[in-house]
Coordinates of C-alpha atoms in Angstrom, one line a residue:
Chain E
M19 CA -209.5 176.2 20.2
V20 CA -208.7 179.3 22.3
T21 CA -210.0 179.9 25.7
M22 CA -210.3 183.5 26.6
F23 CA -210.9 184.1 30.2
R24 CA -212.7 187.3 31.0
A25 CA -210.4 190.0 31.9
D26 CA -212.4 191.5 34.9
A27 CA -209.7 191.1 37.5
T28 CA -212.1 191.5 40.5
F29 CA -214.4 188.8 39.1
L30 CA -211.5 186.4 38.4
S31 CA -210.1 186.8 42.0
E32 CA -213.4 186.1 43.5
L33 CA -214.0 183.0 41.3
D34 CA -210.4 181.9 42.2
R35 CA -211.5 182.1 45.9
I36 CA -214.4 179.8 45.2
L37 CA -212.2 177.4 43.2
E38 CA -209.6 177.3 45.9
G39 CA -212.5 176.7 48.4
I40 CA -213.6 173.7 46.4
C41 CA -210.1 172.3 46.5
R42 CA -210.0 172.8 50.1
K43 CA -213.3 170.8 50.6
L44 CA -211.7 167.9 48.5
Q45 CA -208.5 167.6 50.3
L46 CA -207.5 165.9 53.5
T47 CA -208.4 167.9 56.6
P48 CA -205.2 168.9 58.7
T49 CA -206.4 166.3 61.3
Q50 CA -206.4 163.5 58.8
H51 CA -203.2 164.7 57.6
D52 CA -201.4 164.6 61.0
L53 CA -203.1 161.2 61.8
A54 CA -202.0 159.7 58.4
R55 CA -198.4 161.1 59.0
Q56 CA -198.3 159.4 62.5
H57 CA -199.6 156.2 61.2
Y58 CA -197.2 155.8 58.3
E59 CA -194.2 156.8 60.5
A60 CA -195.4 154.2 63.0
V61 CA -195.5 151.5 60.2
G62 CA -192.0 152.6 59.2
N63 CA -190.7 152.2 62.6
W64 CA -192.2 148.7 62.9
L65 CA -190.7 147.7 59.6
E66 CA -187.1 148.6 60.6
H67 CA -187.4 147.7 64.2
E68 CA -184.9 145.1 65.5
G69 CA -185.9 141.7 64.8
S70 CA -187.9 142.7 61.7
I71 CA -187.0 140.4 58.7
L72 CA -186.9 143.6 56.6
A73 CA -184.6 145.5 58.8
P74 CA -181.4 144.3 57.1
Y75 CA -182.7 146.1 53.9
H76 CA -183.2 149.5 55.6
P77 CA -186.8 150.1 54.8
K78 CA -187.7 153.7 54.0
I79 CA -191.3 154.5 53.7
Y80 CA -192.5 157.8 52.1
P81 CA -195.7 159.2 50.5
Q82 CA -195.9 159.1 46.8
G83 CA -198.5 160.5 44.3
S84 CA -201.1 163.0 45.2
L85 CA -200.4 162.8 48.8
A86 CA -196.7 163.7 48.4
M87 CA -197.6 166.5 46.1
G88 CA -200.2 167.9 48.3
I89 CA -203.2 167.4 45.6
T90 CA -205.2 164.5 47.4
N91 CA -208.9 164.5 46.4
K92 CA -211.6 163.0 48.2
P93 CA -213.0 160.1 46.1
L94 CA -216.5 161.0 44.5
G95 CA -219.2 159.7 46.4
K96 CA -217.1 158.2 49.2
E97 CA -215.6 159.5 52.3
E98 CA -212.4 157.3 52.3
Y99 CA -209.2 158.7 50.9
D100 CA -206.5 156.5 49.3
L101 CA -203.1 157.5 50.5
D102 CA -200.3 156.0 48.4
F103 CA -196.8 155.3 50.0
I104 CA -193.7 153.5 48.7
C105 CA -191.6 151.4 51.1
E106 CA -188.2 151.3 49.6
L107 CA -185.8 148.5 50.5
S108 CA -182.2 148.0 49.7
I109 CA -182.6 144.6 48.0
P110 CA -181.2 144.0 44.6
W111 CA -184.2 143.3 42.6
W112 CA -182.7 140.4 40.7
T113 CA -182.5 138.6 43.9
I114 CA -186.2 138.3 44.7
S115 CA -189.6 138.1 42.6
P116 CA -192.0 140.8 42.9
E117 CA -194.5 138.4 44.5
D118 CA -192.1 137.3 47.2
L119 CA -191.2 140.8 48.1
V120 CA -194.8 141.7 48.7
S121 CA -195.3 138.4 50.7
K122 CA -192.0 139.3 52.7
F123 CA -193.6 142.6 53.4
E124 CA -196.9 141.2 54.2
Y125 CA -195.2 138.9 56.9
R126 CA -193.5 141.5 58.8
I127 CA -196.8 143.6 58.8
R128 CA -198.7 140.6 60.1
E129 CA -196.4 140.2 63.0
H130 CA -198.0 143.3 64.4
Q131 CA -201.4 142.4 66.0
D132 CA -203.0 145.9 65.4
Y133 CA -201.9 145.8 61.7
T134 CA -203.2 142.1 61.2
A135 CA -206.8 143.4 61.7
R136 CA -206.5 146.5 59.6
M137 CA -204.6 144.7 56.8
E138 CA -205.5 143.7 53.3
R139 CA -203.2 142.3 50.7
G140 CA -203.5 143.6 47.2
N141 CA -201.7 142.3 44.3
R142 CA -198.7 144.6 44.7
C143 CA -199.6 146.5 47.9
I144 CA -200.6 146.3 51.5
R145 CA -203.7 148.1 52.5
L146 CA -204.2 149.3 56.1
T147 CA -207.5 150.9 56.8
Y148 CA -207.9 153.4 59.6
A149 CA -210.8 155.3 61.4
H150 CA -211.0 158.9 60.2
N151 CA -211.9 157.9 56.5
F152 CA -208.6 157.0 55.0
H153 CA -206.5 153.9 54.3
L154 CA -202.7 153.6 53.4
D155 CA -201.7 151.7 50.3
I156 CA -198.1 150.7 50.7
V157 CA -196.2 149.3 47.7
P158 CA -192.7 147.7 48.6
A159 CA -190.0 148.5 46.2
C160 CA -186.4 147.7 45.5
S161 CA -183.9 150.5 45.3
N162 CA -182.2 150.8 42.0
K163 CA -179.8 153.6 42.6
G164 CA -177.4 152.4 39.9
L165 CA -179.7 154.2 37.6
G166 CA -179.8 157.3 39.5
Y167 CA -181.5 159.1 42.6
G168 CA -184.9 157.9 43.5
Q169 CA -184.9 155.1 41.0
I170 CA -186.9 152.1 42.2
R171 CA -188.3 149.1 40.7
I172 CA -191.9 148.2 41.9
P173 CA -193.9 145.0 41.2
D174 CA -196.3 145.7 38.3
K175 CA -200.0 145.6 38.7
K176 CA -200.2 141.8 39.0
A177 CA -196.8 141.4 40.7
K178 CA -195.5 139.3 37.9
S179 CA -192.7 141.4 37.0
W180 CA -190.7 144.5 37.8
K181 CA -191.6 148.0 36.7
D182 CA -189.3 151.0 36.8
S183 CA -190.5 154.1 38.8
N184 CA -189.3 157.2 40.1
S185 CA -191.7 158.8 42.6
K186 CA -189.1 161.2 44.2
D187 CA -187.9 162.6 41.0
Y188 CA -191.3 163.0 39.6
I189 CA -192.3 165.1 42.6
K190 CA -189.4 167.3 42.3
W191 CA -190.1 168.0 38.6
F192 CA -193.7 168.6 39.4
N193 CA -193.0 171.2 42.3
K194 CA -190.5 172.9 40.1
R195 CA -193.2 173.4 37.4
A196 CA -195.5 174.5 40.1
R197 CA -193.0 177.1 41.4
Q198 CA -193.0 179.0 38.0
S199 CA -195.8 181.3 39.4
R200 CA -194.9 183.9 42.0
R201 CA -197.2 182.2 44.5
V202 CA -195.2 181.0 47.4
D203 CA -194.5 177.3 47.5
S204 CA -192.8 175.5 50.3
A205 CA -189.7 173.8 49.2
E206 CA -190.2 170.9 51.5
P207 CA -189.9 167.5 49.6
L208 CA -192.9 166.3 51.2
P209 CA -195.3 169.1 51.6
L210 CA -198.0 167.1 53.5
Q211 CA -200.4 169.9 53.7
E212 CA -200.2 173.5 52.3
S213 CA -202.5 176.1 53.3
L214 CA -204.4 177.3 50.4
E215 CA -203.0 180.7 50.6
E216 CA -199.7 179.5 49.5
K217 CA -200.8 176.3 47.5
P218 CA -199.5 177.0 43.9
A219 CA -202.0 177.6 41.2
L220 CA -200.9 174.4 39.5
K221 CA -201.7 172.2 42.3
C222 CA -205.2 173.5 42.6
A223 CA -205.7 173.0 38.9
V224 CA -204.6 169.4 38.9
Q225 CA -207.1 169.0 41.8
L226 CA -209.8 170.4 39.6
F227 CA -208.8 168.3 36.7
K228 CA -209.0 165.1 38.6
R229 CA -212.3 166.0 40.3
H230 CA -214.0 166.8 37.0
R231 CA -212.6 163.6 35.6
D232 CA -214.2 161.7 38.5
V233 CA -217.6 163.5 37.8
A234 CA -217.5 163.1 34.0
F235 CA -216.3 159.6 34.0
R236 CA -218.4 158.4 37.0
N237 CA -220.1 155.8 34.7
M238 CA -217.1 154.6 32.8
L239 CA -214.4 154.4 35.3
D240 CA -212.2 152.1 33.2
L241 CA -212.2 154.7 30.5
A242 CA -211.2 157.6 32.6
P243 CA -207.6 159.2 32.2
V244 CA -205.6 158.1 35.2
S245 CA -204.5 160.7 37.6
I246 CA -200.7 160.7 36.8
V247 CA -201.5 161.4 33.2
L248 CA -203.7 164.4 34.1
G249 CA -201.1 165.6 36.7
T250 CA -198.3 165.3 34.1
L251 CA -200.3 167.1 31.2
C252 CA -201.4 169.8 33.6
A253 CA -197.7 170.4 34.9
I254 CA -196.5 170.3 31.1
H255 CA -199.0 172.9 29.8
Y256 CA -199.0 175.1 32.9
Q257 CA -197.5 178.5 32.2
G258 CA -197.2 180.2 35.6
Q259 CA -200.4 181.7 35.8
E260 CA -201.2 183.0 39.3
S261 CA -204.9 182.6 39.0
V262 CA -206.3 179.2 39.3
G263 CA -209.1 179.9 36.8
E264 CA -206.5 181.1 34.3
A265 CA -204.2 178.2 35.0
V266 CA -207.0 175.8 34.0
A267 CA -207.9 177.8 31.2
G268 CA -204.3 177.7 30.0
I269 CA -203.8 174.0 30.5
L270 CA -207.0 173.2 28.6
N271 CA -205.9 175.3 25.7
G272 CA -202.5 173.7 25.6
I273 CA -203.9 170.0 25.9
A274 CA -206.2 171.0 23.1
Q275 CA -203.5 172.3 20.9
S276 CA -201.3 169.4 21.4
I277 CA -204.2 167.0 20.6
A278 CA -204.9 168.8 17.5
Q279 CA -201.1 169.0 16.5
N280 CA -201.1 165.1 16.9
Q281 CA -203.7 164.7 14.2
G282 CA -205.6 161.9 15.3
S283 CA -202.7 159.7 16.7
I284 CA -202.6 159.2 20.4
L285 CA -200.8 161.7 22.7
L286 CA -197.7 160.3 24.2
V287 CA -197.2 161.2 27.8
L288 CA -194.0 160.1 29.1
N289 CA -192.9 160.2 32.8
P290 CA -190.6 163.3 32.7
A291 CA -188.6 162.1 35.8
N292 CA -188.1 158.3 35.0
K293 CA -184.7 157.6 33.6
V294 CA -186.2 154.5 32.0
R295 CA -188.8 155.3 29.1
E296 CA -192.1 155.0 30.9
D297 CA -195.5 155.7 28.9
L298 CA -198.0 156.7 31.3
G299 CA -200.8 156.7 28.9
E300 CA -201.0 153.0 28.7
R301 CA -204.8 153.0 29.1
W302 CA -205.0 154.9 25.8
K303 CA -204.0 151.8 23.9
N304 CA -207.8 151.3 24.2
A305 CA -208.9 153.7 21.4
E306 CA -212.2 154.3 22.9
A307 CA -210.5 155.5 26.2
Y308 CA -208.5 158.2 24.1
E309 CA -211.6 159.2 22.1
K310 CA -213.4 159.8 25.3
F311 CA -210.5 161.8 26.7
V312 CA -210.5 164.1 23.6
V313 CA -214.1 164.7 23.9
W314 CA -213.8 165.4 27.5
I315 CA -211.2 168.0 27.1
G316 CA -213.3 169.7 24.5
E317 CA -216.5 169.8 26.9
F318 CA -214.3 170.9 29.8
N319 CA -213.0 173.8 27.8
K320 CA -216.5 174.8 26.8
L321 CA -217.7 174.7 30.4
W322 CA -214.7 176.6 31.5
L323 CA -215.3 179.3 28.9
E324 CA -219.0 179.6 30.2
L325 CA -217.7 179.9 33.7
S326 CA -215.6 182.6 32.9
N327 CA -218.7 184.4 31.4
A328 CA -221.2 183.4 33.9
K329 CA -223.3 186.1 35.7
G330 CA -224.6 185.6 39.3
Y331 CA -224.1 182.9 42.0
P332 CA -227.0 180.7 40.6
E333 CA -225.2 180.2 37.2
I334 CA -221.7 180.0 38.7
S335 CA -223.1 177.4 41.0
R336 CA -224.8 175.4 38.2
L337 CA -221.6 175.2 36.1
L338 CA -219.5 174.4 39.1
E339 CA -221.9 171.6 40.1
T340 CA -221.7 170.1 36.6
L341 CA -217.9 170.2 36.8
F342 CA -217.2 169.3 40.4
D343 CA -220.6 168.0 41.8
E344 CA -223.0 169.4 44.1
Q345 CA -221.4 169.0 47.4
P346 CA -218.1 170.9 47.4
T347 CA -219.9 173.6 45.3
R348 CA -222.6 174.2 47.6
D349 CA -220.6 174.0 50.8
V350 CA -218.4 176.8 49.6
I351 CA -221.3 178.9 48.5
R352 CA -222.9 178.4 51.9
E353 CA -219.6 179.5 53.4
D354 CA -219.8 182.9 51.6
A355 CA -223.4 183.5 52.7
V356 CA -222.2 182.6 56.2
Q357 CA -219.1 184.9 56.1
V358 CA -221.4 187.9 54.9
G359 CA -223.6 187.1 57.9
N360 CA -220.5 187.2 60.2
I361 CA -219.2 190.3 58.9
R362 CA -222.7 191.9 59.4
G363 CA -222.7 190.6 62.8
T364 CA -219.6 192.5 63.8
G365 CA -221.3 195.7 62.4
Q366 CA -218.6 196.0 59.7
L367 CA -220.7 195.2 56.6
G368 CA -221.3 198.2 54.3
I369 CA -221.8 198.9 50.6
L370 CA -219.8 200.8 48.2
P371 CA -221.3 203.9 46.9
G372 CA -222.2 203.6 43.3
S373 CA -222.6 200.0 42.7
G374 CA -224.0 199.0 46.3
T375 CA -221.6 196.1 46.3
L376 CA -221.3 194.5 49.9
T377 CA -218.0 195.1 51.5
S378 CA -216.2 195.4 54.9
Q379 CA -213.8 198.2 53.6
P380 CA -213.9 201.3 55.5
G381 CA -215.4 204.3 54.0
A382 CA -218.3 202.3 52.8
I383 CA -221.9 203.2 53.5
H384 CA -222.8 201.2 56.7
I385 CA -225.5 198.7 56.5
P386 CA -228.0 199.4 59.7
K387 CA -229.6 196.5 61.4
N388 CA -232.7 195.2 59.6
T389 CA -235.1 192.3 59.9
F390 CA -236.1 191.0 56.6
Y391 CA -239.9 190.5 56.9
G392 CA -242.8 189.3 54.9
N393 CA -243.7 185.8 53.6
Chain I
M22 CA -236.0 220.6 84.6
V23 CA -238.0 218.3 82.3
T24 CA -237.4 218.6 78.6
K25 CA -240.3 217.9 76.3
K26 CA -239.3 215.5 73.5
F27 CA -240.5 216.6 70.0
P28 CA -240.5 214.2 67.2
Q29 CA -237.9 214.7 64.7
R30 CA -238.9 216.2 61.4
P31 CA -239.3 214.0 58.5
I32 CA -236.3 214.2 56.0
P33 CA -237.7 216.4 53.0
L34 CA -237.7 214.5 49.7
L35 CA -235.3 217.0 48.3
E36 CA -232.8 216.1 51.0
Q37 CA -233.3 212.5 50.2
I38 CA -232.6 213.3 46.6
V39 CA -229.3 215.0 47.4
M40 CA -228.1 212.0 49.5
M41 CA -228.9 209.6 46.9
K42 CA -227.3 211.6 44.2
K43 CA -224.2 211.8 46.4
H44 CA -223.9 208.0 47.0
F45 CA -225.5 206.7 43.9
P46 CA -225.0 209.3 41.1
D47 CA -226.0 206.9 38.3
F48 CA -229.4 206.3 39.6
H49 CA -232.2 207.8 37.3
L50 CA -234.6 210.0 39.1
Q51 CA -238.3 210.7 38.6
W52 CA -240.2 213.2 41.0
R53 CA -243.9 213.1 40.5
K54 CA -246.5 214.7 42.9
N55 CA -245.2 213.7 46.1
I56 CA -243.5 210.4 45.1
V57 CA -239.7 210.2 44.2
T58 CA -238.8 207.1 42.1
W59 CA -235.1 206.1 41.6
I60 CA -234.0 203.5 39.1
G61 CA -230.5 202.1 39.1
D62 CA -228.3 199.1 39.1
I63 CA -227.0 197.2 42.2
Q64 CA -224.5 194.4 42.1
P65 CA -224.5 192.7 45.7
S66 CA -221.0 191.2 45.0
Q67 CA -218.5 190.5 42.4
L68 CA -220.0 187.0 41.8
S69 CA -223.6 188.4 42.0
R70 CA -225.6 189.5 38.9
C71 CA -226.3 193.1 38.5
Y72 CA -230.0 194.0 39.3
R73 CA -232.0 196.9 38.0
V74 CA -234.1 198.1 40.9
K75 CA -236.9 200.6 41.4
I76 CA -237.2 202.5 44.7
S77 CA -240.0 204.8 45.3
H78 CA -240.5 206.9 48.3
G79 CA -243.0 209.5 49.5
L80 CA -243.5 211.3 52.8
H81 CA -246.8 209.6 53.7
R82 CA -245.8 205.9 53.1
A83 CA -243.1 203.4 53.2
P84 CA -240.6 203.1 50.5
H85 CA -241.3 200.4 47.9
V86 CA -238.7 198.4 46.2
Y87 CA -239.0 196.2 43.1
V88 CA -236.5 194.3 41.0
L89 CA -237.1 195.3 37.3
K90 CA -234.6 193.0 35.7
P91 CA -233.7 190.2 35.7
D92 CA -237.1 188.8 36.7
L93 CA -237.2 187.5 40.1
A94 CA -237.7 183.7 39.9
D95 CA -239.4 181.4 42.2
G96 CA -237.4 178.4 43.6
S97 CA -236.4 175.4 41.4
N98 CA -239.3 173.6 43.0
G99 CA -241.6 176.4 42.6
E100 CA -241.3 177.8 46.1
A101 CA -242.4 181.5 46.5
I102 CA -239.6 183.8 47.0
P103 CA -239.0 184.6 50.6
H104 CA -239.3 188.0 52.2
T105 CA -241.7 189.5 49.6
Y106 CA -245.0 191.2 49.7
P107 CA -247.6 190.5 47.0
G108 CA -246.1 191.7 43.6
K109 CA -242.7 190.8 44.3
R110 CA -242.2 193.7 46.4
L111 CA -239.2 193.3 48.7
C112 CA -239.7 193.1 52.4
L113 CA -236.6 194.6 53.8
Y114 CA -237.2 195.6 57.3
H115 CA -239.5 194.8 60.2
P116 CA -242.5 197.6 60.0
K117 CA -242.8 197.5 63.9
K118 CA -239.2 197.8 64.8
R119 CA -238.7 201.3 63.6
E120 CA -235.7 200.0 61.4
W121 CA -237.0 202.3 58.9
S122 CA -238.5 205.8 59.4
Q123 CA -239.1 209.0 57.8
Q124 CA -236.0 210.4 59.7
K125 CA -233.6 208.1 57.9
Y126 CA -232.1 208.4 54.6
V127 CA -233.2 206.0 51.9
S128 CA -229.6 205.7 50.4
E129 CA -228.4 204.6 53.9
T130 CA -231.1 202.1 54.9
I131 CA -233.2 201.0 51.8
V132 CA -230.5 200.9 49.3
P133 CA -228.1 198.8 51.5
W134 CA -230.9 196.5 52.6
T135 CA -231.9 195.8 49.0
S136 CA -228.2 194.8 48.2
L137 CA -228.2 192.5 51.0
W138 CA -231.6 191.0 50.1
L139 CA -230.3 190.5 46.4
F140 CA -227.2 188.8 47.7
Y141 CA -229.3 186.3 50.0
Y142 CA -231.8 185.8 47.2
E143 CA -229.2 184.3 44.9
I144 CA -227.9 182.1 47.7
W145 CA -231.6 181.0 48.3
Q146 CA -231.9 180.1 44.5
I147 CA -229.1 177.7 44.9
T148 CA -229.5 176.2 48.4
G149 CA -233.3 176.8 48.9
K150 CA -232.5 178.4 52.2
W151 CA -232.7 182.0 53.3
M152 CA -229.5 182.6 55.0
G153 CA -230.1 186.3 55.7
G154 CA -232.3 185.9 58.8
G155 CA -235.6 187.7 59.3
E156 CA -239.2 187.0 60.4
H157 CA -242.2 185.6 58.5
P158 CA -245.4 187.2 59.9
D159 CA -247.7 184.3 58.8
L160 CA -245.6 181.8 60.4
K161 CA -245.5 183.7 63.7
R162 CA -249.4 184.2 63.5
R163 CA -249.8 180.6 62.8
R164 CA -247.5 179.5 65.6
K165 CA -249.6 181.7 68.0
R166 CA -252.8 180.2 66.7
T167 CA -251.5 176.7 67.2
L168 CA -250.4 177.7 70.8
S169 CA -253.7 179.2 71.6
Y170 CA -255.5 176.2 70.3
L171 CA -253.4 174.0 72.3
L172 CA -253.9 175.9 75.5
K173 CA -257.7 175.9 74.9
H174 CA -257.5 172.1 74.4
F175 CA -255.6 171.6 77.4
K176 CA -257.8 173.7 79.5
S177 CA -261.0 171.7 78.4
D178 CA -259.3 168.4 79.2

């Protein structure tokens, strides 16, 4: 299965602009970002404050997952973002049970009146819900530096045993993959928000994969491929394309090829950054989930090919709505129309000789004022 | 001294043809009797479709613009295409605002407006909203009628 993206460079760069617009619609707003940062820093201060039972363990709180990589997506059909954090503590993991660690953490959080009202306890994390449509999920973790930089042990899903993890190294690995392209990337370890102009194509691609996953699996959430698997597969198969459209095409192609090479046996996706072997594709032990994933990749590839050959806003919009849902797509397309209106308002809108294409370039045929009339 | 203003002369058809040839050399030309017809392709933006349009122009009537292909389609719920006259002729300007006159070049007014119309037409197809501004004569008349009815009603009370 080979996806050939239409070679027309101007079409591609315009399509990229739309795809990047969709990513912008999906991610946290800069205001939400600043607020989230303030809130988690405040939690961090509270945890290490004098008198805290956690203070002796030097708690360090940091974003993990999509937030740390700058690829946060708004969940489908909801307004509230999940923002994930790790709170790393210098406690030897063998001296405490996972459940006790979460309880200890909860105890300290509850000592703060404001947090008590916002707090919910999950199996292995503490959730703090805030106005402005986001909540922070904080997982307490034990440092395990003996194994190397960034290695931690976190409670497993049910907080019954320990699980090795390495969020920091994963982010480093991911960012390195993203920097293959010549597009600029900030070297910040925690790029809380990147403007899209400098957002690497890989990051946009992951956002789009995750969003299409949310749309395609909306009625079978428990079979959907998990985010870290998608992010890892995207990073592995990304080949430095500068165009988001081409990056997605290349990644789809790469995944499809490795599925084919595996001849029916389940694709193994290991955490590339964990010093301990970590199979990220645990969900695929359920054969049905893996089958659905394979079918999904094939359909995604087909839609992407159609998109590359689409003609006209209505067809492009129809395909993008199938892929990423109505709202972000139409919002971005409406913005295009508003933008044309704005340029027209400044008197700088013209058309190119020959094709009649609208442009704000100098030397174009100026469009005089008109009033569309009739019914 | 008072200078008397003479109306500007209409632009002769030959001059219109020369300007059109200059800006849109690929447009196909027909000149029959007193009507010039151009047929050519316009692509309003890189993401828009390419539309084949027919523009006919004569000295004694306003230019007519039709889209030959692809067929202009009604909205997804059957709504009529906004800013068209019967027969899907495009309404590009307000006839009473002198936006178009025989003293203007078709290639510098009608063609750019057609491109703009086509751009907004595609957006309308998606969103159901005409985002290019403009006026609807019927609506205005209807509003006037409602207003006069209300005034009358109000007086008689």
